[in-house]
Each structure stands twice: as C-alpha cells, then as structure tokens.
XYZ file of C-alpha atoms in Angstrom:
253
model
C -27.257 -52.631 -36.543
C -25.771 -52.046 -39.986
C -23.674 -48.935 -40.557
C -24.248 -47.339 -43.946
C -21.477 -46.737 -46.438
C -21.484 -43.042 -47.380
C -19.351 -43.139 -50.533
C -17.662 -45.803 -52.625
C -15.858 -46.365 -55.911
C -16.034 -49.838 -57.459
C -13.858 -51.125 -60.276
C -15.011 -54.223 -62.164
C -13.162 -56.544 -64.521
C -16.094 -58.776 -65.329
C -16.187 -58.500 -69.125
C -14.554 -61.315 -71.115
C -12.799 -60.374 -74.345
C -12.944 -61.795 -77.846
C -9.604 -63.608 -77.934
C -8.251 -66.858 -79.340
C -10.603 -69.699 -78.443
C -13.277 -67.394 -77.046
C -16.094 -65.472 -78.750
C -18.568 -63.329 -76.797
C -22.091 -63.654 -78.172
C -23.665 -61.373 -75.564
C -22.677 -59.956 -72.186
C -24.312 -57.605 -69.695
C -23.220 -56.159 -66.357
C -25.842 -54.698 -64.004
C -24.705 -52.232 -61.334
C -26.577 -50.011 -58.821
C -25.240 -46.891 -60.534
C -24.476 -46.533 -64.244
C -20.860 -47.492 -64.879
C -18.354 -46.024 -67.325
C -16.217 -48.427 -69.365
C -12.547 -48.151 -70.286
C -9.641 -50.335 -71.390
C -6.703 -50.741 -68.999
C -3.000 -51.199 -69.804
C -3.437 -54.974 -70.101
C -6.282 -54.655 -72.592
C -8.975 -55.585 -70.066
C -12.364 -53.905 -70.218
C -13.021 -52.380 -66.815
C -16.118 -50.670 -65.513
C -16.138 -48.000 -62.805
C -19.076 -46.609 -60.878
C -19.329 -44.214 -57.953
C -22.073 -44.511 -55.347
C -22.565 -41.310 -53.357
C -25.825 -42.051 -51.539
C -25.786 -44.135 -48.326
C -26.280 -47.894 -48.654
C -25.831 -51.055 -46.582
C -25.708 -53.614 -49.393
C -24.848 -53.702 -53.078
C -25.557 -56.178 -55.871
C -23.519 -56.552 -59.049
C -24.592 -59.021 -61.737
C -22.835 -60.185 -64.900
C -24.331 -62.582 -67.395
C -23.945 -63.596 -70.993
C -23.087 -66.262 -73.525
C -19.582 -67.215 -74.606
C -18.432 -69.667 -77.265
C -15.199 -71.441 -76.322
C -12.707 -73.692 -78.076
C -9.561 -75.429 -76.914
C -7.061 -72.602 -77.536
C -4.111 -72.106 -75.184
C -1.828 -69.829 -77.248
C -2.253 -66.055 -77.281
C -0.351 -63.455 -79.297
C -0.099 -59.901 -77.970
C -0.743 -56.892 -80.139
C 1.861 -54.168 -80.535
C 0.445 -52.051 -77.671
C 0.486 -54.831 -75.065
C 2.354 -54.571 -71.760
C 5.971 -55.637 -72.293
C 6.810 -59.193 -71.187
C 9.851 -57.733 -69.427
C 7.513 -55.861 -67.064
C 5.975 -59.224 -66.179
C 9.333 -60.517 -64.947
C 8.929 -58.280 -61.878
C 7.628 -59.823 -58.674
C 4.809 -58.183 -56.703
C 3.962 -58.217 -53.002
C 1.689 -61.186 -53.675
C 4.264 -63.197 -55.646
C 7.615 -62.426 -53.960
C 9.195 -65.859 -53.261
C 10.611 -66.940 -49.920
C 13.965 -68.679 -49.609
C 12.088 -71.853 -48.677
C 10.112 -71.682 -51.923
C 13.195 -71.194 -54.071
C 14.961 -74.072 -52.346
C 11.970 -76.415 -52.669
C 11.355 -75.694 -56.358
C 15.042 -75.582 -57.369
C 14.931 -79.103 -58.898
C 11.797 -78.157 -60.862
C 12.915 -74.827 -62.327
C 12.386 -74.772 -66.100
C 15.642 -74.676 -68.049
C 13.746 -73.222 -71.010
C 10.427 -71.440 -71.458
C 8.937 -74.337 -73.421
C 5.412 -75.547 -72.727
C 6.586 -78.960 -71.524
C 9.063 -77.478 -69.031
C 6.487 -75.070 -67.599
C 3.823 -77.788 -67.405
C 6.215 -79.882 -65.313
C 6.640 -76.930 -62.968
C 2.838 -76.597 -62.794
C 2.648 -80.215 -61.679
C 5.217 -79.527 -58.945
C 3.263 -76.473 -57.718
C 0.011 -78.421 -57.736
C 1.687 -81.164 -55.698
C 3.155 -78.708 -53.187
C -0.038 -76.713 -52.517
C -2.994 -78.878 -51.502
C -6.286 -77.500 -52.795
C -8.084 -76.541 -49.596
C -10.781 -73.805 -49.702
C -11.155 -71.511 -46.717
C -7.517 -71.477 -45.618
C -6.449 -68.412 -47.609
C -7.962 -65.160 -48.904
C -7.351 -62.528 -51.585
C -4.464 -60.998 -49.588
C -2.581 -64.271 -48.985
C 0.868 -64.151 -50.568
C 2.587 -66.935 -52.483
C 5.090 -67.352 -49.641
C 2.315 -67.648 -47.043
C 0.390 -70.193 -49.083
C 3.565 -72.213 -49.647
C 4.361 -72.128 -45.918
C 0.890 -73.562 -45.197
C 1.146 -75.973 -48.151
C -2.483 -75.084 -48.679
C -4.599 -72.841 -50.883
C -6.913 -72.522 -53.860
C -6.487 -71.703 -57.557
C -5.483 -68.112 -56.793
C -2.657 -69.363 -54.566
C -1.572 -71.913 -57.169
C -1.375 -69.057 -59.671
C 0.637 -66.783 -57.367
C 3.162 -69.508 -56.511
C 3.483 -70.358 -60.203
C 3.994 -66.697 -61.124
C 6.628 -66.428 -58.422
C 8.681 -69.384 -59.628
C 8.313 -68.549 -63.327
C 9.567 -65.014 -62.721
C 12.398 -66.346 -60.542
C 13.313 -68.545 -63.551
C 13.389 -65.453 -65.809
C 10.168 -66.441 -67.559
C 7.624 -63.606 -67.945
C 4.257 -64.634 -66.510
C 0.901 -62.979 -65.850
C -2.174 -63.755 -63.765
C -5.443 -64.713 -65.469
C -8.836 -64.482 -63.774
C -11.798 -66.291 -65.232
C -14.282 -69.118 -64.978
C -13.995 -72.884 -65.259
C -16.831 -75.145 -66.331
C -17.040 -78.569 -64.734
C -20.080 -80.794 -65.254
C -19.879 -82.079 -61.687
C -19.636 -78.660 -60.010
C -21.265 -75.910 -62.128
C -21.563 -73.571 -59.128
C -17.851 -73.622 -58.255
C -16.771 -71.827 -61.382
C -14.566 -68.873 -60.350
C -11.011 -69.697 -61.339
C -7.476 -68.401 -61.872
C -4.451 -69.557 -63.837
C -1.404 -68.059 -65.574
C 0.005 -67.158 -68.973
C 3.739 -67.510 -69.556
C 5.686 -65.980 -72.437
C 7.385 -68.524 -74.684
C 8.675 -65.964 -77.208
C 9.333 -62.443 -75.935
C 10.179 -60.991 -79.354
C 6.932 -62.219 -80.909
C 4.741 -61.743 -77.810
C 3.593 -65.373 -77.751
C 1.995 -66.614 -74.527
C 0.658 -69.984 -73.414
C -2.035 -70.470 -70.764
C -1.511 -73.045 -68.022
C -4.078 -74.114 -65.409
C -1.988 -75.018 -62.367
C -4.862 -76.423 -60.313
C -5.484 -79.012 -63.038
C -1.841 -79.111 -64.264
C -2.888 -78.704 -67.894
C -3.072 -76.230 -70.744
C -6.325 -74.278 -70.787
C -9.066 -75.646 -73.007
C -12.728 -75.134 -73.902
C -13.710 -75.342 -70.208
C -11.998 -72.022 -69.463
C -13.374 -68.491 -69.921
C -10.850 -65.620 -69.642
C -11.995 -62.471 -67.840
C -8.868 -60.390 -67.239
C -5.082 -60.512 -67.028
C -2.640 -58.657 -64.787
C 0.504 -58.865 -62.667
C -1.330 -60.715 -59.895
C -4.803 -61.133 -58.405
C -5.075 -57.504 -57.363
C -4.519 -56.029 -60.816
C -6.949 -58.501 -62.434
C -9.532 -58.732 -59.629
C -13.132 -59.125 -60.874
C -14.343 -56.613 -58.252
C -12.391 -54.167 -56.098
C -13.053 -50.783 -54.604
C -12.692 -48.258 -51.802
C -15.346 -46.873 -49.497
C -16.007 -44.324 -46.781
C -18.133 -45.327 -43.812
C -19.746 -48.650 -43.042
C -18.725 -51.287 -40.530
C -17.584 -54.807 -41.351
C -17.765 -56.049 -44.920
C -18.853 -59.381 -46.336
C -18.708 -60.462 -49.976
C -20.916 -63.261 -51.293
C -20.345 -64.485 -54.842
C -22.657 -66.859 -56.697
C -21.423 -68.158 -60.053
C -23.233 -70.592 -62.281
C -22.314 -71.842 -65.757
C -24.583 -73.849 -68.032
C -23.558 -75.554 -71.238
C -25.763 -74.564 -74.193
C -26.523 -77.095 -76.909
C-alpha cells in the first residue's frame, strides 16, 4: 500500500544557460504544478513548485536542444559569487587526514590548467568508477575510503583537494554525450579559478581526466552536489521514496 504525500516543495535546476561554448535553442520543463522561475546566487535558473494535493508519484520532464562547442574557459560577471567563498569546504567535501596524506605528492603548486589536470588524473586513479556503491549523500572522505564512486564522487574529492590547495573550485552538474552510451548521460565535474582577480575559471572533467569539450552540457554550478542538484525538495507524509531518472541525448545533424 502506497502512502500519499500530503504536501511538498520541489526545487529544480534543470535549465542550462547560454554560456561560453553552449547556446540554448529551445528548452522546456514540464511539472505537475506550474513552477515559478528565479535566478540563484550562482546565476543558475531554478524552478520551484508547491504541490498541496495528495499524490503517490510525480513526473518531471525537461527537454530541449542545445548547441555546444569545445569551450572550457568561463569568465564570471561582476555579480558572481566570490571565488574566495569557493575556498570553503562543505560537509560533502571536507577532506580526511588520509586523503590529504595520499594526495600530498599531487597537490598543485600553482592554479594552472596543467597542474590541476594532473591532480584530476590522480583523483581518477584513486577512485574507481563503480556505480551503485555511493549515493547523493556520500562524502568525499567516504568515497575515498572506499576507493569507489561515480562522477559526483570524483567531483567532490577534486573539490576537496583543490580547496585544500587554496584553489577556489565549484561543482558543476550537467550532461555528457557519449556515442556508445547515450542513456548514461547525467554527469558532474568541476570548475577551478585560475585568476581570482579576473574571475577566470576552467572546467575539468575528473572522470575522463580532461578539459570539458563539446560533449558536455552545463546545467548548474554550486559549492557541491547539494547546492547544484537537478532536483531536490521537502515533503510531508508518504512512506519510502524512490527516484528513477531516465536521460537520453541524441546528436542532431
């Protein structure tokens, strides 16, 4: 027997932005209740809707067309969140002593792209990509202790070590297009700040140990997964909860 949810608030960050290397031709989000749209502190478009009538299931759909190019450098506008704020660790990124000791030989001496890419390679090598071992609440320290995780865990470990090296870094949620696996497209990576004064950031995909390219679509940025999560919310009532996500990307000629 399913127990109905009596009230819920959902917050969505499912709208990609027009940024360097990415142009949105069309985009639509369908929700059970009409959503209101706003811009958060990080410049993400977020949609909020409140459902006050009882329900046992909910469907949210996002679809559209995006043109991408191989851009990996992003320049903040004057109102952007300060890079200094993104030096602070969060509950999801706080490093353990074991992490700091392990990555000590790999810590970037500068915030150059090459130095950070080498660190990305070390993180990728330390955390074996293994779906099903972690979840959205798994911390960087827990993933490192298991030596196992997915792109989200790669990103959190990378954020942790960058910030420990005094390099501002932020979490990026998005999609990744791969010809061989079009239905495994949800992805996460990081931006790191190479020039604090000018607000210049570079995007690094830790799972693939490379700069982002035309295969990547940016959805949202934040301090960690929680502040950039595609979908999050609170509810009253209901029993257990199960989330099923189906993502598919097709290349248009």
